[in-house]
Amino acid sequence: MNFKPEISFGTRIRKSPFFESTMKWGCKGFTVYNKMYMPTYYKSFVDDYWSLVKDVTLWDVAGERQVEIKGNDAEKFVEYITPRDISECKVGQCMYVLLTEKDGGIVNDPVLLKLAQNHYWLSIADSDVLLWCKGIASSKHFEIELNEPDVSPLSLQGPQAPNVMENIVGSWARELKFFHFKNYHIQDIPVVIARSGWSGEKGYEIYLCDGKLGNELWEIIMKAGEEFNIAPASPSQISRIECGMLSYGSDMSIKENPYDVSLGRLVNLNKKADFLSRTALMEIKQQGNTRELVGIEILGEIFSDYTPDHLPIYIDEKIVGKTTSCVFSPQLNKTIGLALLNIKRNLKPKTITVNINNKVAEAKICKLPFLRNK
Ligand code: THG
């Protein structure tokens, strides 16, 4: 099928503060993320991927909106909405957390940033976290303020990212530890700079704190990256699947709990603070969860692009799960993916089959991550 449908642009879906720059730098595809247009590719998915893996890339990820939590009960509130123990998170640190409903269902998987005592940002994936938080805060009478501040992240990812960052802010960029951040000004533009990012490469995230200055910040970074062959790009499905990072909406939803998607390490049932999903998650843990998120390699069949959708996985003609995201990895020269299985680990066979466009392909279960080079 050669016909490529387009997304129509309008005023109902929001534009990022970097939108003009991304158009100017040749963005060819967009998706919608938290009701904001977000780039998906420039040259091609594979060309953009090679720029990420070999050099350095700059991504507009402003769609990863911030939910700000401030006030006397802010820490208590964050503890309440996540099963992870956040009491050890220090000012200047990030933490990857799951937000979970009363029944244990995953509402979102944000990066938490602790800006000050009782002051946090949740850097969210694509779901309505602000509304969910407002509902909980008013029904449970938390003394907090909840907002979506004028904060928009850019992501600078790739092996040359430390050199580009050093060019812009000086040598401290190199010393910044993974999942730590600093407030800073880049030529009078207020930003928060974190060592983080949704790729298998080294990287930084630069949170712009004044939306008017988006295009200015974009150009400063592109200029600083010129000598390192910087290219505009966007979150790479290939890289994130290679390193086993999940995408909310594809690999998990409110219908899965943390154990279903093999993220039990983000649950601490013994944490001191009270949390909404405690009873449900304790029961699920006690009964023994029956689902699992695994890596798969699809043998034989090679996809040139993304697989169309969640594909059923079979053992002896019985559906035992589904693929949740698959790509062809140019580095591994294999079709790899993530899959959600409805079977217990001890029943797990080595070989499964996937039905792709009515053709049966053999597949095997693999250890995650497929690649680790950070
Ligand atoms: N950066 C920022 N916000 C985000 C994302 C991001 N919001 C949406 C989405 N991505 C959230 N999802 C993830 C998933 C994985 C990671 C970060 C955000 C991640 N994982 C590391 C890993 O798996 O190796 C570390 C996890 C850990 O320390 O426990 O970085 O990318 N701002």
Short mmCIF file of C-alpha atoms and ligand atoms in Angstrom, two decimals:
data_model
loop_
_atom_site.label_atom_id
_atom_site.label_comp_id
_atom_site.label_asym_id
_atom_site.label_seq_id
_atom_site.Cartn_x
_atom_site.Cartn_y
_atom_site.Cartn_z
CA MET A 1 0.00 0.00 0.00
CA ASN A 2 1.72 3.17 -1.21
CA PHE A 3 -0.96 5.62 -0.15
CA LYS A 4 0.14 7.51 2.97
CA PRO A 5 -2.65 9.20 4.91
CA GLU A 6 -1.82 12.49 6.60
CA ILE A 7 -2.76 14.08 9.88
CA SER A 8 -4.61 17.34 9.27
CA PHE A 9 -3.28 20.32 11.19
CA GLY A 10 -5.63 22.63 13.03
CA THR A 11 -6.00 24.72 16.15
CA ARG A 12 -7.73 22.02 18.24
CA ILE A 13 -4.54 19.99 18.67
CA ARG A 14 -1.76 21.95 20.37
CA LYS A 15 1.53 23.00 18.75
CA SER A 16 4.76 22.56 20.64
CA PRO A 17 7.01 25.61 21.29
CA PHE A 18 9.45 23.92 18.85
CA PHE A 19 6.85 23.31 16.12
CA GLU A 20 8.15 25.93 13.67
CA SER A 21 11.71 24.67 14.06
CA THR A 22 10.73 21.07 13.44
CA MET A 23 8.93 22.09 10.22
CA LYS A 24 11.89 24.22 9.16
CA TRP A 25 14.30 21.32 9.78
CA GLY A 26 12.29 18.99 7.56
CA CYS A 27 9.99 16.98 9.80
CA LYS A 28 7.95 14.64 7.57
CA GLY A 29 5.66 12.89 10.04
CA PHE A 30 3.81 13.75 13.24
CA THR A 31 1.81 11.89 15.83
CA VAL A 32 -0.41 13.33 18.55
CA TYR A 33 0.76 12.99 22.15
CA ASN A 34 -1.08 14.53 25.10
CA LYS A 35 -3.14 16.51 22.57
CA MET A 36 -0.03 18.06 20.99
CA TYR A 37 1.61 17.36 17.60
CA MET A 38 4.87 15.48 18.06
CA PRO A 39 7.41 14.64 15.29
CA THR A 40 7.91 10.99 14.33
CA TYR A 41 10.55 11.20 11.57
CA TYR A 42 12.66 13.49 9.36
CA LYS A 43 14.72 11.59 6.72
CA SER A 44 13.29 8.13 7.41
CA PHE A 45 12.86 5.97 10.52
CA VAL A 46 16.06 4.09 9.68
CA ASP A 47 18.18 7.13 8.69
CA ASP A 48 17.10 8.95 11.88
CA TYR A 49 17.98 5.83 13.87
CA TRP A 50 21.53 5.72 12.44
CA SER A 51 22.02 9.40 13.35
CA LEU A 52 20.97 8.54 16.91
CA VAL A 53 23.22 5.50 17.17
CA LYS A 54 26.31 6.96 15.45
CA ASP A 55 26.19 10.72 16.14
CA VAL A 56 23.64 12.78 18.05
CA THR A 57 20.00 13.80 17.53
CA LEU A 58 17.66 16.50 18.84
CA TRP A 59 14.01 15.60 19.48
CA ASP A 60 10.94 17.73 20.14
CA VAL A 61 9.24 15.82 22.96
CA ALA A 62 7.19 18.75 24.27
CA GLY A 63 4.18 16.41 24.16
CA GLU A 64 5.66 14.85 27.30
CA ARG A 65 3.80 17.46 29.36
CA GLN A 66 4.61 18.19 32.98
CA VAL A 67 2.09 17.81 35.78
CA GLU A 68 3.23 20.05 38.61
CA ILE A 69 2.43 19.07 42.21
CA LYS A 70 3.11 21.70 44.83
CA GLY A 71 1.99 22.34 48.42
CA ASN A 72 2.06 20.92 51.93
CA ASP A 73 0.83 17.48 50.90
CA ALA A 74 2.80 17.19 47.65
CA GLU A 75 5.10 14.37 48.79
CA LYS A 76 2.23 12.54 50.48
CA PHE A 77 0.21 12.87 47.26
CA VAL A 78 2.97 11.53 45.00
CA GLU A 79 3.43 8.59 47.38
CA TYR A 80 -0.33 7.98 47.19
CA ILE A 81 -0.53 7.71 43.40
CA THR A 82 2.51 5.44 42.84
CA PRO A 83 3.46 2.02 44.27
CA ARG A 84 7.15 2.98 44.14
CA ASP A 85 8.78 4.26 47.35
CA ILE A 86 9.71 7.86 46.52
CA SER A 87 10.83 8.82 50.04
CA GLU A 88 14.50 8.42 49.06
CA CYS A 89 14.21 10.72 46.02
CA LYS A 90 16.35 13.80 46.70
CA VAL A 91 15.98 17.31 45.31
CA GLY A 92 17.69 17.28 41.90
CA GLN A 93 16.88 13.63 41.22
CA CYS A 94 14.54 11.90 38.78
CA MET A 95 12.76 8.57 39.26
CA TYR A 96 10.91 6.36 36.80
CA VAL A 97 7.53 5.60 38.38
CA LEU A 98 4.22 3.96 37.53
CA LEU A 99 0.95 5.65 38.45
CA THR A 100 -1.64 3.05 39.38
CA GLU A 101 -5.42 3.00 39.87
CA LYS A 102 -7.20 1.42 42.83
CA ASP A 103 -7.37 -1.95 41.00
CA GLY A 104 -3.65 -1.81 40.15
CA GLY A 105 -4.17 -0.72 36.51
CA ILE A 106 -1.42 1.46 35.10
CA VAL A 107 -2.54 5.05 34.47
CA ASN A 108 0.82 6.34 33.19
CA ASP A 109 4.59 5.74 33.49
CA PRO A 110 6.15 9.19 34.00
CA VAL A 111 9.56 10.39 35.00
CA LEU A 112 9.27 12.08 38.42
CA LEU A 113 11.47 15.12 39.09
CA LYS A 114 11.86 16.45 42.65
CA LEU A 115 12.40 20.22 42.26
CA ALA A 116 12.24 21.10 45.99
CA GLN A 117 10.68 19.77 49.17
CA ASN A 118 6.98 19.29 48.35
CA HIS A 119 7.45 20.38 44.75
CA TYR A 120 7.47 17.83 41.91
CA TRP A 121 6.94 17.44 38.18
CA LEU A 122 5.60 14.30 36.57
CA SER A 123 6.90 14.18 33.01
CA ILE A 124 4.06 12.15 31.59
CA ALA A 125 3.40 9.66 28.81
CA ASP A 126 0.23 9.94 26.75
CA SER A 127 -2.77 9.83 29.14
CA ASP A 128 -4.85 12.30 31.17
CA VAL A 129 -2.82 12.44 34.36
CA LEU A 130 -3.75 15.99 35.36
CA LEU A 131 -7.49 15.20 35.41
CA TRP A 132 -6.93 11.92 37.27
CA CYS A 133 -4.79 13.72 39.88
CA LYS A 134 -7.38 16.47 40.30
CA GLY A 135 -10.07 13.88 40.98
CA ILE A 136 -7.99 12.16 43.64
CA ALA A 137 -6.80 15.40 45.22
CA SER A 138 -10.30 16.79 45.71
CA SER A 139 -11.96 13.56 46.85
CA LYS A 140 -9.18 12.75 49.31
CA HIS A 141 -8.64 16.37 50.43
CA PHE A 142 -4.94 16.70 49.68
CA GLU A 143 -3.60 20.19 50.27
CA ILE A 144 -1.87 20.66 46.92
CA GLU A 145 -1.91 22.73 43.76
CA LEU A 146 -1.95 20.86 40.45
CA ASN A 147 -1.03 22.51 37.17
CA GLU A 148 0.37 21.97 33.73
CA PRO A 149 3.23 24.51 33.77
CA ASP A 150 4.78 26.15 30.67
CA VAL A 151 7.55 23.52 30.52
CA SER A 152 8.47 21.60 27.37
CA PRO A 153 11.25 19.03 27.06
CA LEU A 154 13.72 18.58 24.22
CA SER A 155 15.77 15.39 24.13
CA LEU A 156 19.39 15.32 23.00
CA GLN A 157 20.38 11.67 22.44
CA GLY A 158 23.37 9.89 20.95
CA PRO A 159 27.02 9.09 21.70
CA GLN A 160 28.07 12.69 20.95
CA ALA A 161 25.43 14.21 23.30
CA PRO A 162 27.95 14.91 26.12
CA ASN A 163 30.17 16.85 23.67
CA VAL A 164 27.27 18.95 22.41
CA MET A 165 26.10 19.66 25.95
CA GLU A 166 29.61 20.61 27.03
CA ASN A 167 29.73 23.07 24.12
CA ILE A 168 26.58 24.74 25.47
CA VAL A 169 26.96 24.69 29.28
CA GLY A 170 30.58 23.74 29.99
CA SER A 171 32.21 20.74 31.59
CA TRP A 172 29.67 20.08 34.38
CA ALA A 173 27.42 18.47 31.75
CA ARG A 174 29.83 15.55 31.64
CA GLU A 175 29.70 15.02 35.41
CA LEU A 176 25.91 15.12 35.67
CA LYS A 177 24.84 11.64 36.82
CA PHE A 178 22.12 9.55 35.18
CA PHE A 179 18.64 10.62 36.39
CA HIS A 180 19.97 13.81 38.04
CA PHE A 181 19.14 17.36 36.93
CA LYS A 182 20.13 21.00 37.38
CA ASN A 183 18.38 24.35 36.89
CA TYR A 184 20.28 26.49 34.41
CA HIS A 185 20.07 29.34 31.91
CA ILE A 186 21.22 28.81 28.31
CA GLN A 187 21.85 32.36 27.07
CA ASP A 188 19.11 33.72 29.38
CA ILE A 189 16.68 30.93 28.45
CA PRO A 190 15.47 29.24 31.67
CA VAL A 191 15.85 25.46 31.48
CA VAL A 192 16.17 22.32 33.58
CA ILE A 193 18.85 19.97 32.27
CA ALA A 194 18.62 16.27 33.13
CA ARG A 195 20.72 13.29 32.18
CA SER A 196 17.98 11.01 30.88
CA GLY A 197 16.10 9.97 27.76
CA TRP A 198 14.10 7.29 26.03
CA SER A 199 16.87 5.70 23.98
CA GLY A 200 19.66 3.19 24.33
CA GLU A 201 22.26 5.95 23.93
CA LYS A 202 23.77 8.58 26.19
CA GLY A 203 21.61 11.65 26.45
CA TYR A 204 20.15 14.71 28.11
CA GLU A 205 16.73 16.21 28.39
CA ILE A 206 16.45 19.97 28.32
CA TYR A 207 13.18 21.20 29.80
CA LEU A 208 12.41 24.65 28.36
CA CYS A 209 10.71 26.80 31.04
CA ASP A 210 9.44 29.62 28.77
CA GLY A 211 7.47 28.53 25.69
CA LYS A 212 8.16 31.80 23.83
CA LEU A 213 11.82 30.86 23.50
CA GLY A 214 11.42 27.42 21.94
CA ASN A 215 12.72 28.15 18.45
CA GLU A 216 15.64 30.15 19.86
CA LEU A 217 16.68 27.24 22.11
CA TRP A 218 16.35 24.74 19.23
CA GLU A 219 18.72 26.79 17.03
CA ILE A 220 21.30 27.20 19.83
CA ILE A 221 21.48 23.43 20.29
CA MET A 222 21.60 22.70 16.56
CA LYS A 223 24.44 25.19 16.16
CA ALA A 224 26.39 23.67 19.07
CA GLY A 225 25.91 20.24 17.54
CA GLU A 226 26.97 21.10 14.02
CA GLU A 227 30.57 19.91 14.46
CA PHE A 228 29.25 16.59 15.83
CA ASN A 229 26.96 15.96 12.87
CA ILE A 230 23.75 16.58 14.81
CA ALA A 231 20.47 15.70 13.07
CA PRO A 232 16.86 16.42 13.99
CA ALA A 233 15.01 13.23 14.94
CA SER A 234 12.33 11.94 17.29
CA PRO A 235 11.85 9.12 19.79
CA SER A 236 13.12 6.03 17.97
CA GLN A 237 10.90 2.97 18.23
CA ILE A 238 13.84 0.88 17.03
CA SER A 239 16.22 2.05 19.77
CA ARG A 240 13.70 1.90 22.59
CA ILE A 241 12.62 -1.63 21.70
CA GLU A 242 16.27 -2.72 21.44
CA CYS A 243 16.83 -1.50 24.99
CA GLY A 244 13.47 -2.80 26.29
CA MET A 245 11.78 0.45 27.23
CA LEU A 246 7.99 0.39 27.22
CA SER A 247 5.60 2.79 25.52
CA TYR A 248 2.36 3.58 27.33
CA GLY A 249 -0.60 2.85 25.05
CA SER A 250 1.34 0.25 23.05
CA ASP A 251 2.90 -2.07 25.60
CA MET A 252 0.70 -1.26 28.59
CA SER A 253 -2.58 0.44 29.41
CA ILE A 254 -4.97 0.81 32.32
CA LYS A 255 -5.89 -2.88 31.74
CA GLU A 256 -2.44 -4.07 32.82
CA ASN A 257 -0.93 -3.94 36.30
CA PRO A 258 2.82 -3.51 36.94
CA TYR A 259 3.39 -7.28 37.32
CA ASP A 260 1.66 -7.99 33.99
CA VAL A 261 4.27 -5.93 32.15
CA SER A 262 7.25 -7.26 34.15
CA LEU A 263 7.74 -3.98 36.04
CA GLY A 264 7.32 -5.45 39.52
CA ARG A 265 10.62 -3.78 40.45
CA LEU A 266 8.70 -0.47 40.47
CA VAL A 267 6.35 -1.73 43.21
CA ASN A 268 7.25 -1.68 46.89
CA LEU A 269 4.37 -3.23 48.84
CA ASN A 270 6.19 -2.51 52.10
CA LYS A 271 6.71 1.19 51.63
CA LYS A 272 5.73 3.31 54.63
CA ALA A 273 3.43 5.76 52.90
CA ASP A 274 -0.16 4.90 52.04
CA PHE A 275 -0.97 4.32 48.36
CA LEU A 276 -4.15 3.85 46.34
CA SER A 277 -3.30 0.51 44.70
CA ARG A 278 -1.82 -1.24 47.75
CA THR A 279 -4.64 -3.70 48.53
CA ALA A 280 -5.11 -4.67 44.87
CA LEU A 281 -1.41 -5.15 44.19
CA MET A 282 -0.94 -7.20 47.38
CA GLU A 283 -3.73 -9.53 46.29
CA ILE A 284 -2.34 -9.86 42.78
CA LYS A 285 1.12 -10.61 44.17
CA GLN A 286 -0.27 -13.18 46.62
CA GLN A 287 -2.33 -14.99 44.01
CA GLY A 288 0.62 -15.07 41.64
CA ASN A 289 0.36 -13.08 38.47
CA THR A 290 -0.29 -14.99 35.27
CA ARG A 291 0.84 -12.53 32.62
CA GLU A 292 4.27 -11.42 31.47
CA LEU A 293 5.88 -8.95 29.10
CA VAL A 294 8.73 -10.51 27.16
CA GLY A 295 11.06 -9.80 24.30
CA ILE A 296 10.47 -11.77 21.09
CA GLU A 297 12.40 -12.35 17.93
CA ILE A 298 10.35 -13.09 14.84
CA LEU A 299 12.18 -15.51 12.58
CA GLY A 300 12.08 -15.49 8.82
CA GLU A 301 9.54 -12.78 8.18
CA ILE A 302 11.17 -9.36 7.88
CA PHE A 303 9.11 -6.19 8.21
CA SER A 304 10.43 -3.12 6.45
CA ASP A 305 8.35 -0.88 8.71
CA TYR A 306 6.22 -1.20 11.85
CA THR A 307 3.89 -4.15 12.17
CA PRO A 308 0.34 -2.95 11.63
CA ASP A 309 -1.03 -3.68 15.08
CA HIS A 310 -1.07 -5.97 18.07
CA LEU A 311 -0.73 -9.44 16.52
CA PRO A 312 -1.97 -12.63 18.18
CA ILE A 313 0.63 -15.09 19.47
CA TYR A 314 -0.15 -18.80 19.33
CA ILE A 315 0.99 -22.04 20.84
CA ASP A 316 -0.58 -25.03 19.07
CA GLU A 317 -3.29 -22.87 17.53
CA LYS A 318 -4.33 -21.44 20.89
CA ILE A 319 -3.95 -17.68 21.42
CA VAL A 320 -1.65 -17.09 24.39
CA GLY A 321 -0.94 -13.37 24.02
CA LYS A 322 -0.17 -10.59 21.59
CA THR A 323 2.73 -8.61 20.25
CA THR A 324 2.68 -5.03 21.55
CA SER A 325 5.41 -3.43 19.40
CA CYS A 326 7.76 -4.81 16.75
CA VAL A 327 10.48 -3.35 14.54
CA PHE A 328 13.28 -4.46 12.31
CA SER A 329 16.55 -3.69 14.09
CA PRO A 330 19.25 -2.72 11.57
CA GLN A 331 21.97 -3.23 14.19
CA LEU A 332 20.89 -6.72 15.15
CA ASN A 333 19.65 -7.52 11.65
CA LYS A 334 16.56 -9.12 13.19
CA THR A 335 12.89 -8.41 13.67
CA ILE A 336 12.42 -7.87 17.38
CA GLY A 337 9.54 -6.85 19.55
CA LEU A 338 7.77 -6.86 22.86
CA ALA A 339 4.88 -9.16 23.64
CA LEU A 340 2.34 -9.63 26.39
CA LEU A 341 1.77 -13.30 27.26
CA ASN A 342 -1.22 -14.66 29.21
CA ILE A 343 0.67 -17.72 30.40
CA LYS A 344 2.69 -18.62 33.43
CA ARG A 345 6.45 -18.65 33.18
CA ASN A 346 6.73 -22.40 33.85
CA LEU A 347 4.45 -23.13 30.91
CA LYS A 348 6.43 -20.94 28.59
CA PRO A 349 7.75 -22.83 25.59
CA LYS A 350 10.75 -21.80 23.56
CA THR A 351 8.92 -21.50 20.28
CA ILE A 352 5.74 -19.58 19.60
CA THR A 353 4.10 -18.48 16.39
CA VAL A 354 2.78 -15.10 15.33
CA ASN A 355 0.09 -14.51 12.76
CA ILE A 356 1.19 -11.72 10.43
CA ASN A 357 -1.31 -10.73 7.76
CA ASN A 358 -2.65 -14.29 7.81
CA LYS A 359 0.84 -15.77 7.41
CA VAL A 360 2.31 -17.77 10.24
CA ALA A 361 5.80 -16.80 11.40
CA GLU A 362 7.86 -18.63 13.95
CA ALA A 363 9.13 -16.59 16.87
CA LYS A 364 11.14 -17.12 20.01
CA ILE A 365 11.15 -15.55 23.44
CA CYS A 366 14.26 -13.50 24.25
CA LYS A 367 15.84 -11.88 27.25
CA LEU A 368 15.43 -8.10 27.57
CA PRO A 369 17.14 -5.81 26.77
CA PHE A 370 18.20 -6.90 23.27
CA LEU A 371 20.99 -4.30 23.41
CA ARG A 372 22.61 -2.22 26.13
CA ASN A 373 25.21 0.39 25.22
CA LYS A 374 24.51 3.40 27.45
N1 THG B 1 11.53 11.54 29.31
C1 THG B 1 10.71 12.40 29.92
N2 THG B 1 9.40 12.17 30.04
C2 THG B 1 8.86 11.05 29.51
C3 THG B 1 9.68 10.11 28.87
C4 THG B 1 11.06 10.38 28.77
N3 THG B 1 7.54 10.81 29.62
C5 THG B 1 6.93 9.74 28.90
C6 THG B 1 7.82 8.52 28.77
N4 THG B 1 9.16 8.94 28.36
C7 THG B 1 7.91 7.80 30.07
N5 THG B 1 8.52 6.50 29.93
C8 THG B 1 9.83 6.22 30.25
C9 THG B 1 10.27 4.91 30.17
C10 THG B 1 11.56 4.58 30.50
C11 THG B 1 12.44 5.58 30.93
C12 THG B 1 12.00 6.87 31.00
C13 THG B 1 10.69 7.20 30.67
C14 THG B 1 13.85 5.27 31.35
N6 THG B 1 14.15 4.04 31.77
C15 THG B 1 15.49 3.67 32.15
C16 THG B 1 15.74 2.21 31.74
O1 THG B 1 14.77 1.47 31.57
O2 THG B 1 16.89 1.87 31.57
C17 THG B 1 15.75 3.84 33.62
C18 THG B 1 14.69 3.33 34.51
C19 THG B 1 15.01 3.42 35.99
O3 THG B 1 15.87 4.17 36.42
O4 THG B 1 14.34 2.72 36.73
O5 THG B 1 14.70 6.13 31.31
O6 THG B 1 11.86 9.61 28.20
N7 THG B 1 11.22 13.53 30.44
#
